[in-house]
């Protein structure tokens, strides 16, 4: 910066902002919170060293990453970004399970409405379905659970616990 107003880092550290200040392009004076949180988590000296080791064209991305990680560390001091990623992965898994359940329910409804026909006659060894009838058991994925002939589909019977909360 040098001339008018010191950058956010020089303001916080109460020093004169030199013309070649490494922080000035990435921590403008009007966004002091951005540097404050990065400084709190990583320290100004460490951030300065990191930025100096990077080519100039990569520094803006590095600062964005540092700001993101610092915010995550403030919210979750133990896990930081990894905690956020883990939470999102668990959410994806739960949604995939709900999708599989919905697809299984759709399959059951379709089987009730449309008889299943296979190219084999009913007495053929490869025929698992009786013509115009539902199968005795329908295996869902690898869970080992079955849907019985009464066509009831209970969440607990497929996944071993109640998914509706």
CSV table of N, CA and C in Angstrom, one decimal:
chain,number,residue,atom,x,y,z
A,1,UNK,N,0.8,-1.2,0.0
A,1,UNK,CA,0.0,0.0,0.0
A,1,UNK,C,0.9,1.2,0.0
A,2,UNK,N,1.5,1.5,1.1
A,2,UNK,CA,2.5,2.6,1.2
A,2,UNK,C,1.9,3.9,1.4
A,3,UNK,N,1.0,4.4,0.6
A,3,UNK,CA,0.5,5.8,0.6
A,3,UNK,C,-0.6,6.0,1.5
A,4,UNK,N,-1.8,5.7,1.1
A,4,UNK,CA,-3.0,6.2,1.8
A,4,UNK,C,-3.2,5.4,3.1
A,5,UNK,N,-3.9,4.3,3.1
A,5,UNK,CA,-4.3,3.5,4.2
A,5,UNK,C,-3.5,2.2,4.3
A,6,UNK,N,-3.1,1.8,5.5
A,6,UNK,CA,-2.4,0.6,5.6
A,6,UNK,C,-3.3,-0.6,5.4
A,7,UNK,N,-2.7,-1.7,4.9
A,7,UNK,CA,-3.6,-2.9,4.7
A,7,UNK,C,-4.1,-3.4,6.0
A,8,UNK,N,-5.0,-4.4,6.0
A,8,UNK,CA,-5.6,-4.9,7.2
A,8,UNK,C,-4.6,-5.5,8.1
A,9,UNK,N,-3.6,-6.2,7.6
A,9,UNK,CA,-2.6,-6.8,8.4
A,9,UNK,C,-1.7,-5.8,9.1
A,10,UNK,N,-1.3,-4.8,8.4
A,10,UNK,CA,-0.5,-3.7,9.1
A,10,UNK,C,-1.3,-2.9,10.1
A,11,UNK,N,-2.6,-2.8,9.8
A,11,UNK,CA,-3.4,-2.1,10.8
A,11,UNK,C,-3.5,-2.9,12.1
A,12,UNK,N,-3.7,-4.2,11.9
A,12,UNK,CA,-3.9,-5.1,13.1
A,12,UNK,C,-2.6,-5.2,13.9
A,13,UNK,N,-1.5,-5.3,13.1
A,13,UNK,CA,-0.2,-5.5,13.8
A,13,UNK,C,0.4,-4.1,14.2
A,14,UNK,N,-0.3,-3.0,13.9
A,14,UNK,CA,0.1,-1.7,14.2
A,14,UNK,C,1.6,-1.4,13.7
A,15,UNK,N,1.7,-1.5,12.4
A,15,UNK,CA,3.0,-1.2,11.8
A,15,UNK,C,2.7,-0.4,10.6
A,16,UNK,N,3.8,0.2,10.1
A,16,UNK,CA,3.7,1.0,8.8
A,16,UNK,C,3.6,0.0,7.7
A,17,UNK,N,2.7,0.3,6.7
A,17,UNK,CA,2.5,-0.6,5.6
A,17,UNK,C,3.5,-0.2,4.5
A,18,UNK,N,4.5,-1.0,4.3
A,18,UNK,CA,5.5,-0.8,3.3
A,18,UNK,C,5.0,-0.9,1.9
A,19,UNK,N,5.6,-0.4,0.9
A,19,UNK,CA,5.2,-0.4,-0.5
A,19,UNK,C,5.2,-1.9,-1.0
A,20,UNK,N,6.1,-2.7,-0.5
A,20,UNK,CA,6.2,-4.1,-0.9
A,20,UNK,C,5.6,-5.1,0.1
A,21,UNK,N,4.7,-4.6,0.9
A,21,UNK,CA,4.0,-5.4,1.9
A,21,UNK,C,3.4,-6.6,1.2
A,22,UNK,N,3.7,-7.8,1.7
A,22,UNK,CA,3.2,-9.0,1.0
A,22,UNK,C,1.7,-9.2,1.3
A,23,UNK,N,1.2,-8.6,2.4
A,23,UNK,CA,-0.2,-8.8,2.7
A,23,UNK,C,-1.1,-7.9,2.0
A,24,UNK,N,-0.6,-6.7,1.6
A,24,UNK,CA,-1.5,-5.7,1.0
A,24,UNK,C,-2.4,-6.1,-0.1
A,25,UNK,N,-1.9,-6.9,-1.1
A,25,UNK,CA,-2.8,-7.2,-2.2
A,25,UNK,C,-3.9,-8.2,-1.8
A,26,UNK,N,-3.8,-8.9,-0.7
A,26,UNK,CA,-4.7,-9.9,-0.4
A,26,UNK,C,-5.6,-9.6,0.8
A,27,UNK,N,-5.1,-8.6,1.6
A,27,UNK,CA,-5.9,-8.2,2.8
A,27,UNK,C,-6.1,-6.7,2.8
A,28,UNK,N,-7.1,-6.2,2.0
A,28,UNK,CA,-7.3,-4.8,1.9
A,28,UNK,C,-7.7,-4.2,3.3
A,29,UNK,N,-7.5,-2.9,3.4
A,29,UNK,CA,-7.8,-2.2,4.7
A,29,UNK,C,-9.3,-2.3,5.0
A,30,UNK,N,-10.2,-2.4,4.1
A,30,UNK,CA,-11.6,-2.4,4.3
A,30,UNK,C,-12.2,-3.8,4.7
A,31,UNK,N,-11.3,-4.8,4.8
A,31,UNK,CA,-11.7,-6.1,5.2
A,31,UNK,C,-10.8,-6.6,6.3
A,32,UNK,N,-10.8,-6.0,7.5
A,32,UNK,CA,-9.9,-6.3,8.5
A,32,UNK,C,-10.2,-7.7,9.2
A,33,UNK,N,-11.4,-8.1,9.2
A,33,UNK,CA,-11.8,-9.4,9.8
A,33,UNK,C,-11.1,-10.6,9.1
A,34,UNK,N,-11.0,-10.5,7.8
A,34,UNK,CA,-10.3,-11.5,7.0
A,34,UNK,C,-8.9,-11.8,7.5
A,35,UNK,N,-8.1,-10.8,7.7
A,35,UNK,CA,-6.8,-11.0,8.2
A,35,UNK,C,-6.8,-11.4,9.7
A,36,UNK,N,-7.7,-10.8,10.4
A,36,UNK,CA,-7.7,-11.1,11.9
A,36,UNK,C,-7.9,-12.6,12.2
A,37,UNK,N,-8.8,-13.2,11.4
A,37,UNK,CA,-9.0,-14.6,11.7
A,37,UNK,C,-7.9,-15.5,11.2
A,38,UNK,N,-7.3,-15.1,10.1
A,38,UNK,CA,-6.1,-15.9,9.5
A,38,UNK,C,-4.9,-15.7,10.5
A,39,UNK,N,-4.7,-14.5,11.0
A,39,UNK,CA,-3.7,-14.3,12.0
A,39,UNK,C,-3.9,-15.0,13.3
A,40,UNK,N,-5.1,-15.1,13.7
A,40,UNK,CA,-5.5,-15.8,15.0
A,40,UNK,C,-5.1,-17.3,14.9
A,41,UNK,N,-5.4,-17.9,13.7
A,41,UNK,CA,-5.2,-19.3,13.5
A,41,UNK,C,-3.8,-19.7,13.1
A,42,UNK,N,-3.3,-18.9,12.2
A,42,UNK,CA,-2.0,-19.3,11.6
A,42,UNK,C,-0.8,-18.4,12.0
A,43,UNK,N,-1.1,-17.2,12.4
A,43,UNK,CA,0.0,-16.3,12.8
A,43,UNK,C,0.5,-15.5,11.6
A,44,UNK,N,0.8,-14.3,11.7
A,44,UNK,CA,1.2,-13.4,10.6
A,44,UNK,C,2.6,-13.9,10.0
A,45,UNK,N,3.5,-14.3,10.9
A,45,UNK,CA,4.8,-14.8,10.4
A,45,UNK,C,4.7,-16.0,9.5
A,46,UNK,N,3.9,-17.0,9.9
A,46,UNK,CA,3.7,-18.2,9.1
A,46,UNK,C,3.0,-17.9,7.8
A,47,UNK,N,2.0,-17.0,7.8
A,47,UNK,CA,1.3,-16.6,6.6
A,47,UNK,C,2.2,-15.9,5.6
A,48,UNK,N,3.1,-15.0,6.2
A,48,UNK,CA,4.0,-14.3,5.4
A,48,UNK,C,5.0,-15.3,4.7
A,49,UNK,N,5.5,-16.3,5.5
A,49,UNK,CA,6.4,-17.3,4.9
A,49,UNK,C,5.8,-18.1,3.8
A,50,UNK,N,4.5,-18.5,4.1
A,50,UNK,CA,3.8,-19.3,3.1
A,50,UNK,C,3.6,-18.5,1.8
A,51,UNK,N,3.3,-17.3,1.9
A,51,UNK,CA,3.0,-16.5,0.7
A,51,UNK,C,4.4,-16.2,-0.1
A,52,UNK,N,5.4,-16.0,0.7
A,52,UNK,CA,6.7,-15.7,0.0
A,52,UNK,C,7.2,-17.0,-0.7
A,53,UNK,N,6.9,-18.2,-0.3
A,53,UNK,CA,7.3,-19.4,-0.9
A,53,UNK,C,6.5,-19.7,-2.2
A,54,UNK,N,5.4,-19.1,-2.4
A,54,UNK,CA,4.6,-19.3,-3.5
A,54,UNK,C,4.8,-18.4,-4.7
A,55,UNK,N,4.6,-18.8,-5.9
A,55,UNK,CA,4.7,-17.9,-7.0
A,55,UNK,C,3.5,-16.9,-6.9
A,56,UNK,N,3.7,-15.7,-7.4
A,56,UNK,CA,2.7,-14.6,-7.2
A,56,UNK,C,1.3,-15.0,-7.7
A,57,UNK,N,1.3,-15.7,-8.9
A,57,UNK,CA,0.0,-16.1,-9.4
A,57,UNK,C,-0.8,-17.1,-8.6
A,58,UNK,N,-0.2,-17.7,-7.6
A,58,UNK,CA,-0.9,-18.7,-6.7
A,58,UNK,C,-1.2,-18.1,-5.4
A,59,UNK,N,-0.8,-16.9,-5.1
A,59,UNK,CA,-1.0,-16.4,-3.7
A,59,UNK,C,-2.4,-16.1,-3.4
A,60,UNK,N,-3.2,-15.6,-4.4
A,60,UNK,CA,-4.6,-15.2,-4.1
A,60,UNK,C,-5.4,-16.5,-3.7
A,61,UNK,N,-5.1,-17.6,-4.4
A,61,UNK,CA,-5.8,-18.8,-4.1
A,61,UNK,C,-5.4,-19.3,-2.8
A,62,UNK,N,-4.1,-19.2,-2.4
A,62,UNK,CA,-3.6,-19.6,-1.1
A,62,UNK,C,-4.3,-18.8,0.0
A,63,UNK,N,-4.4,-17.5,-0.2
A,63,UNK,CA,-5.1,-16.7,0.8
A,63,UNK,C,-6.5,-17.1,1.0
A,64,UNK,N,-7.2,-17.4,-0.1
A,64,UNK,CA,-8.6,-17.9,0.0
A,64,UNK,C,-8.7,-19.2,0.8
A,65,UNK,N,-7.7,-20.1,0.5
A,65,UNK,CA,-7.7,-21.3,1.3
A,65,UNK,C,-7.4,-21.1,2.7
A,66,UNK,N,-6.5,-20.2,3.0
A,66,UNK,CA,-6.2,-19.9,4.4
A,66,UNK,C,-7.4,-19.3,5.2
A,67,UNK,N,-8.1,-18.4,4.5
A,67,UNK,CA,-9.2,-17.8,5.1
A,67,UNK,C,-10.3,-18.8,5.4
A,68,UNK,N,-10.5,-19.7,4.4
A,68,UNK,CA,-11.5,-20.8,4.5
A,68,UNK,C,-11.2,-21.7,5.7
A,69,UNK,N,-9.9,-22.2,5.7
A,69,UNK,CA,-9.5,-23.1,6.8
A,69,UNK,C,-9.5,-22.4,8.1
A,70,UNK,N,-9.1,-21.1,8.2
A,70,UNK,CA,-9.2,-20.4,9.5
A,70,UNK,C,-10.6,-20.3,10.0
A,71,UNK,N,-11.5,-20.0,9.1
A,71,UNK,CA,-13.0,-19.9,9.5
A,71,UNK,C,-13.4,-21.3,10.0
A,72,UNK,N,-13.0,-22.3,9.3
A,72,UNK,CA,-13.4,-23.7,9.7
A,72,UNK,C,-12.8,-24.0,11.1
A,73,UNK,N,-11.6,-23.6,11.3
A,73,UNK,CA,-10.9,-23.9,12.6
A,73,UNK,C,-11.5,-23.1,13.7
A,74,UNK,N,-12.0,-21.9,13.5
A,74,UNK,CA,-12.7,-21.2,14.5
A,74,UNK,C,-14.0,-21.9,14.9
A,75,UNK,N,-14.8,-22.4,13.9
A,75,UNK,CA,-16.0,-23.1,14.1
A,75,UNK,C,-15.8,-24.4,14.8
A,76,UNK,N,-14.7,-25.1,14.3
A,76,UNK,CA,-14.4,-26.5,14.8
A,76,UNK,C,-12.9,-26.6,15.1
A,77,UNK,N,-12.5,-26.2,16.3
A,77,UNK,CA,-11.0,-26.1,16.5
A,77,UNK,C,-10.3,-27.5,16.4
A,78,UNK,N,-11.0,-28.6,16.5
A,78,UNK,CA,-10.3,-29.9,16.5
A,78,UNK,C,-10.2,-30.4,15.0
A,79,UNK,N,-11.3,-30.4,14.3
A,79,UNK,CA,-11.3,-31.0,12.9
A,79,UNK,C,-11.2,-30.0,11.8
A,80,UNK,N,-11.6,-28.7,12.0
A,80,UNK,CA,-11.5,-27.7,10.9
A,80,UNK,C,-12.3,-28.1,9.7
A,81,UNK,N,-11.6,-28.0,8.5
A,81,UNK,CA,-12.3,-28.4,7.3
A,81,UNK,C,-12.6,-29.9,7.2
A,82,UNK,N,-11.8,-30.7,7.8
A,82,UNK,CA,-12.1,-32.1,7.8
A,82,UNK,C,-13.4,-32.4,8.4
A,83,UNK,N,-13.8,-31.7,9.5
A,83,UNK,CA,-15.1,-31.9,10.1
A,83,UNK,C,-16.2,-31.5,9.2
A,84,UNK,N,-16.0,-30.4,8.5
A,84,UNK,CA,-17.1,-30.0,7.5
A,84,UNK,C,-17.2,-31.0,6.4
A,85,UNK,N,-16.1,-31.5,5.9
A,85,UNK,CA,-16.2,-32.5,4.8
A,85,UNK,C,-16.8,-33.8,5.3
A,86,UNK,N,-16.4,-34.2,6.5
A,86,UNK,CA,-17.0,-35.4,7.1
A,86,UNK,C,-18.5,-35.3,7.3
A,87,UNK,N,-19.0,-34.2,7.8
A,87,UNK,CA,-20.4,-33.9,7.9
A,87,UNK,C,-21.1,-34.0,6.6
A,88,UNK,N,-20.5,-33.4,5.6
A,88,UNK,CA,-21.2,-33.4,4.2
A,88,UNK,C,-21.2,-34.8,3.6
A,89,UNK,N,-20.1,-35.6,3.8
A,89,UNK,CA,-20.1,-37.0,3.4
A,89,UNK,C,-21.2,-37.8,4.0
A,90,UNK,N,-21.3,-37.6,5.3
A,90,UNK,CA,-22.4,-38.3,6.1
A,90,UNK,C,-23.8,-37.9,5.5
A,91,UNK,N,-23.9,-36.7,5.2
A,91,UNK,CA,-25.2,-36.2,4.7
A,91,UNK,C,-25.5,-36.8,3.3
A,92,UNK,N,-24.4,-36.9,2.5
A,92,UNK,CA,-24.6,-37.6,1.2
A,92,UNK,C,-25.0,-39.0,1.3
A,93,UNK,N,-24.3,-39.7,2.3
A,93,UNK,CA,-24.6,-41.2,2.5
A,93,UNK,C,-26.1,-41.3,3.0
A,94,UNK,N,-26.5,-40.5,3.8
A,94,UNK,CA,-27.9,-40.6,4.3
A,94,UNK,C,-28.9,-40.3,3.2
A,95,UNK,N,-28.6,-39.3,2.3
A,95,UNK,CA,-29.4,-39.1,1.2
A,95,UNK,C,-29.4,-40.2,0.2
A,96,UNK,N,-28.3,-40.9,0.0
A,96,UNK,CA,-28.2,-42.0,-0.9
A,96,UNK,C,-29.1,-43.2,-0.3
A,97,UNK,N,-29.0,-43.3,1.0
A,97,UNK,CA,-29.8,-44.4,1.6
A,97,UNK,C,-31.3,-44.1,1.4
A,98,UNK,N,-31.7,-42.8,1.6
A,98,UNK,CA,-33.1,-42.4,1.4
A,98,UNK,C,-33.5,-42.6,-0.1
A,99,UNK,N,-32.6,-42.3,-1.0
A,99,UNK,CA,-32.9,-42.6,-2.4
A,99,UNK,C,-33.1,-44.0,-2.7
A,100,UNK,N,-32.2,-44.9,-2.1
A,100,UNK,CA,-32.3,-46.3,-2.4
A,100,UNK,C,-33.7,-46.8,-1.8
A,101,UNK,N,-34.1,-46.3,-0.7
A,101,UNK,CA,-35.3,-46.7,-0.1
A,101,UNK,C,-36.5,-46.3,-1.0
A,102,UNK,N,-36.5,-45.1,-1.5
A,102,UNK,CA,-37.5,-44.6,-2.4
A,102,UNK,C,-37.6,-45.4,-3.6
A,103,UNK,N,-36.4,-45.8,-4.2
A,103,UNK,CA,-36.4,-46.6,-5.4
A,103,UNK,C,-36.9,-48.0,-5.1
A,104,UNK,N,-36.7,-48.5,-3.9
A,104,UNK,CA,-37.2,-49.8,-3.5
A,104,UNK,C,-38.7,-49.8,-3.4
A,105,UNK,N,-39.2,-48.7,-2.8
A,105,UNK,CA,-40.7,-48.5,-2.7
A,105,UNK,C,-41.3,-48.4,-4.1
A,106,UNK,N,-40.7,-47.7,-5.0
A,106,UNK,CA,-41.2,-47.6,-6.3
A,106,UNK,C,-41.2,-48.9,-7.0
A,107,UNK,N,-40.2,-49.7,-6.8
A,107,UNK,CA,-40.1,-51.0,-7.4
A,107,UNK,C,-41.3,-51.9,-6.9
A,108,UNK,N,-41.5,-51.8,-5.6
A,108,UNK,CA,-42.6,-52.6,-5.0
A,108,UNK,C,-44.0,-52.2,-5.6
A,109,UNK,N,-44.2,-50.9,-5.7
A,109,UNK,CA,-45.4,-50.5,-6.3
A,109,UNK,C,-45.6,-50.9,-7.7
A,110,UNK,N,-44.5,-50.8,-8.5
A,110,UNK,CA,-44.5,-51.2,-9.9
A,110,UNK,C,-44.8,-52.7,-10.0
A,111,UNK,N,-44.2,-53.5,-9.1
A,111,UNK,CA,-44.4,-54.9,-9.1
A,111,UNK,C,-45.9,-55.3,-8.7
A,112,UNK,N,-46.5,-54.5,-7.9
A,112,UNK,CA,-47.9,-54.7,-7.5
A,112,UNK,C,-48.8,-54.4,-8.7
A,113,UNK,N,-48.4,-53.4,-9.5
A,113,UNK,CA,-49.3,-53.0,-10.6
A,113,UNK,C,-49.0,-53.7,-11.9
A,114,UNK,N,-47.8,-54.1,-12.2
A,114,UNK,CA,-47.4,-54.8,-13.4
A,114,UNK,C,-46.8,-56.2,-13.1
A,115,UNK,N,-47.4,-57.2,-13.6
A,115,UNK,CA,-46.9,-58.5,-13.4
A,115,UNK,C,-45.5,-58.6,-14.1
A,116,UNK,N,-44.6,-59.3,-13.5
A,116,UNK,CA,-43.3,-59.5,-14.1
A,116,UNK,C,-43.3,-60.7,-15.0
A,117,UNK,N,-42.8,-60.5,-16.2
A,117,UNK,CA,-42.7,-61.6,-17.2
A,117,UNK,C,-41.2,-61.8,-17.5
A,118,UNK,N,-40.8,-63.1,-17.5
A,118,UNK,CA,-39.5,-63.4,-17.9
A,118,UNK,C,-39.6,-64.3,-19.1
A,119,UNK,N,-38.5,-64.4,-19.9
A,119,UNK,CA,-38.5,-65.2,-21.1
A,119,UNK,C,-38.6,-66.7,-20.8
A,120,UNK,N,-38.5,-67.1,-19.6
A,120,UNK,CA,-38.5,-68.5,-19.2
A,120,UNK,C,-40.0,-68.9,-18.8
A,121,UNK,N,-40.4,-70.1,-19.1
A,121,UNK,CA,-41.7,-70.6,-18.6
A,121,UNK,C,-41.6,-70.8,-17.0
A,122,UNK,N,-42.7,-70.7,-16.4
A,122,UNK,CA,-42.7,-70.8,-14.9
A,122,UNK,C,-42.0,-72.0,-14.3
A,123,UNK,N,-42.0,-73.1,-15.0
A,123,UNK,CA,-41.4,-74.3,-14.4
A,123,UNK,C,-39.9,-74.4,-14.8
A,124,UNK,N,-39.4,-73.5,-15.5
A,124,UNK,CA,-38.0,-73.5,-15.9
A,124,UNK,C,-37.1,-73.2,-14.7
A,125,UNK,N,-35.9,-73.9,-14.5
A,125,UNK,CA,-35.1,-73.6,-13.3
A,125,UNK,C,-34.6,-72.2,-13.2
A,126,UNK,N,-34.5,-71.5,-14.3
A,126,UNK,CA,-34.0,-70.1,-14.2
A,126,UNK,C,-35.1,-69.1,-13.9
A,127,UNK,N,-36.3,-69.6,-13.9
A,127,UNK,CA,-37.4,-68.7,-13.6
A,127,UNK,C,-37.6,-68.5,-12.1
A,128,UNK,N,-37.4,-67.3,-11.6
A,128,UNK,CA,-37.5,-67.0,-10.2
A,128,UNK,C,-38.9,-66.4,-9.9
A,129,UNK,N,-39.6,-66.0,-10.9
A,129,UNK,CA,-40.8,-65.4,-10.7
A,129,UNK,C,-42.0,-66.3,-11.3
A,130,UNK,N,-43.0,-66.3,-10.6
A,130,UNK,CA,-44.2,-67.0,-11.1
A,130,UNK,C,-45.0,-66.0,-12.0
A,131,UNK,N,-45.5,-66.5,-13.0
A,131,UNK,CA,-46.2,-65.6,-14.0
A,131,UNK,C,-47.4,-65.0,-13.3
A,132,UNK,N,-47.6,-63.6,-13.4
A,132,UNK,CA,-48.6,-62.9,-12.8
A,132,UNK,C,-48.6,-63.0,-11.3
A,133,UNK,N,-47.5,-63.2,-10.7
A,133,UNK,CA,-47.4,-63.3,-9.2
A,133,UNK,C,-46.1,-62.6,-8.8
A,134,UNK,N,-46.1,-62.2,-7.6
A,134,UNK,CA,-44.9,-61.5,-7.0
A,134,UNK,C,-44.0,-62.6,-6.5
A,135,UNK,N,-42.7,-62.4,-6.4
A,135,UNK,CA,-41.7,-63.3,-5.9
A,135,UNK,C,-42.0,-63.6,-4.4
A,136,UNK,N,-41.5,-64.7,-4.0
A,136,UNK,CA,-41.6,-65.0,-2.5
A,136,UNK,C,-40.8,-64.0,-1.8
A,137,UNK,N,-39.6,-63.8,-2.2
A,137,UNK,CA,-38.7,-62.8,-1.5
A,137,UNK,C,-38.0,-62.0,-2.6
A,138,UNK,N,-37.7,-60.8,-2.2
A,138,UNK,CA,-37.0,-59.9,-3.1
A,138,UNK,C,-35.8,-59.4,-2.3
A,139,UNK,N,-34.6,-59.7,-2.7
A,139,UNK,CA,-33.4,-59.3,-2.1
A,139,UNK,C,-33.1,-57.8,-2.4
A,140,UNK,N,-32.8,-57.0,-1.4
A,140,UNK,CA,-32.5,-55.6,-1.6
A,140,UNK,C,-31.0,-55.4,-1.3
A,141,UNK,N,-30.2,-55.0,-2.3
A,141,UNK,CA,-28.8,-54.8,-2.2
A,141,UNK,C,-28.1,-56.0,-1.5
A,142,UNK,N,-27.2,-55.7,-0.6
A,142,UNK,CA,-26.5,-56.8,0.1
A,142,UNK,C,-27.0,-56.8,1.5
A,143,UNK,N,-28.1,-56.2,1.9
A,143,UNK,CA,-28.5,-56.1,3.3
A,143,UNK,C,-29.0,-57.4,3.8
A,144,UNK,N,-29.4,-58.3,2.9
A,144,UNK,CA,-29.9,-59.6,3.4
A,144,UNK,C,-31.3,-59.5,3.8
A,145,UNK,N,-32.0,-58.4,3.8
A,145,UNK,CA,-33.3,-58.2,4.2
A,145,UNK,C,-34.2,-58.5,3.0
A,146,UNK,N,-35.4,-58.9,3.3
A,146,UNK,CA,-36.4,-59.3,2.2
A,146,UNK,C,-37.7,-58.6,2.4
A,147,UNK,N,-38.4,-58.5,1.2
A,147,UNK,CA,-39.8,-58.0,1.3
A,147,UNK,C,-40.6,-59.2,1.1
A,148,UNK,N,-41.5,-59.4,2.0
A,148,UNK,CA,-42.3,-60.6,1.9
A,148,UNK,C,-43.6,-60.4,1.1
A,149,UNK,N,-44.3,-61.5,0.8
A,149,UNK,CA,-45.4,-61.5,-0.1
A,149,UNK,C,-46.5,-60.5,0.3
A,150,UNK,N,-46.6,-60.1,1.5
A,150,UNK,CA,-47.7,-59.2,1.9
A,150,UNK,C,-47.4,-57.8,1.4
A,151,UNK,N,-46.3,-57.6,0.6
A,151,UNK,CA,-46.0,-56.3,0.0
A,151,UNK,C,-45.7,-55.2,0.9
A,152,UNK,N,-45.5,-55.5,2.2
A,152,UNK,CA,-45.3,-54.4,3.1
A,152,UNK,C,-43.8,-54.0,3.0
A,153,UNK,N,-43.5,-52.8,3.0
A,153,UNK,CA,-42.1,-52.3,3.0
A,153,UNK,C,-41.9,-51.4,4.2
A,154,UNK,N,-41.2,-51.9,5.1
A,154,UNK,CA,-40.9,-51.2,6.4
A,154,UNK,C,-39.4,-50.8,6.3
A,155,UNK,N,-39.2,-49.5,6.7
A,155,UNK,CA,-37.8,-49.0,6.7
A,155,UNK,C,-37.0,-49.8,7.6
A,156,UNK,N,-37.5,-50.1,8.8
A,156,UNK,CA,-36.7,-50.9,9.8
A,156,UNK,C,-36.3,-52.2,9.2
A,157,UNK,N,-37.1,-52.9,8.4
A,157,UNK,CA,-36.8,-54.2,8.0
A,157,UNK,C,-35.7,-54.2,6.9
A,158,UNK,N,-35.5,-53.0,6.2
A,158,UNK,CA,-34.5,-53.0,5.2
A,158,UNK,C,-33.1,-52.5,5.8
A,159,UNK,N,-33.2,-51.5,6.6
A,159,UNK,CA,-31.9,-50.9,7.1
A,159,UNK,C,-31.6,-51.2,8.6
A,160,UNK,N,-32.5,-51.9,9.3
A,160,UNK,CA,-32.2,-52.3,10.6
A,160,UNK,C,-32.5,-51.3,11.7
A,161,UNK,N,-33.0,-50.1,11.3
A,161,UNK,CA,-33.4,-49.1,12.3
A,161,UNK,C,-34.3,-48.1,11.6
A,162,UNK,N,-35.0,-47.3,12.4
A,162,UNK,CA,-36.0,-46.4,11.9
A,162,UNK,C,-35.3,-45.2,11.3
A,163,UNK,N,-35.5,-44.9,10.0
A,163,UNK,CA,-34.9,-43.8,9.4
A,163,UNK,C,-35.8,-42.5,9.5
A,164,UNK,N,-37.0,-42.7,9.8
A,164,UNK,CA,-37.9,-41.5,9.9
A,164,UNK,C,-37.8,-40.9,11.3
A,165,UNK,N,-37.4,-39.6,11.3
A,165,UNK,CA,-37.2,-39.0,12.6
A,165,UNK,C,-38.0,-37.7,12.7
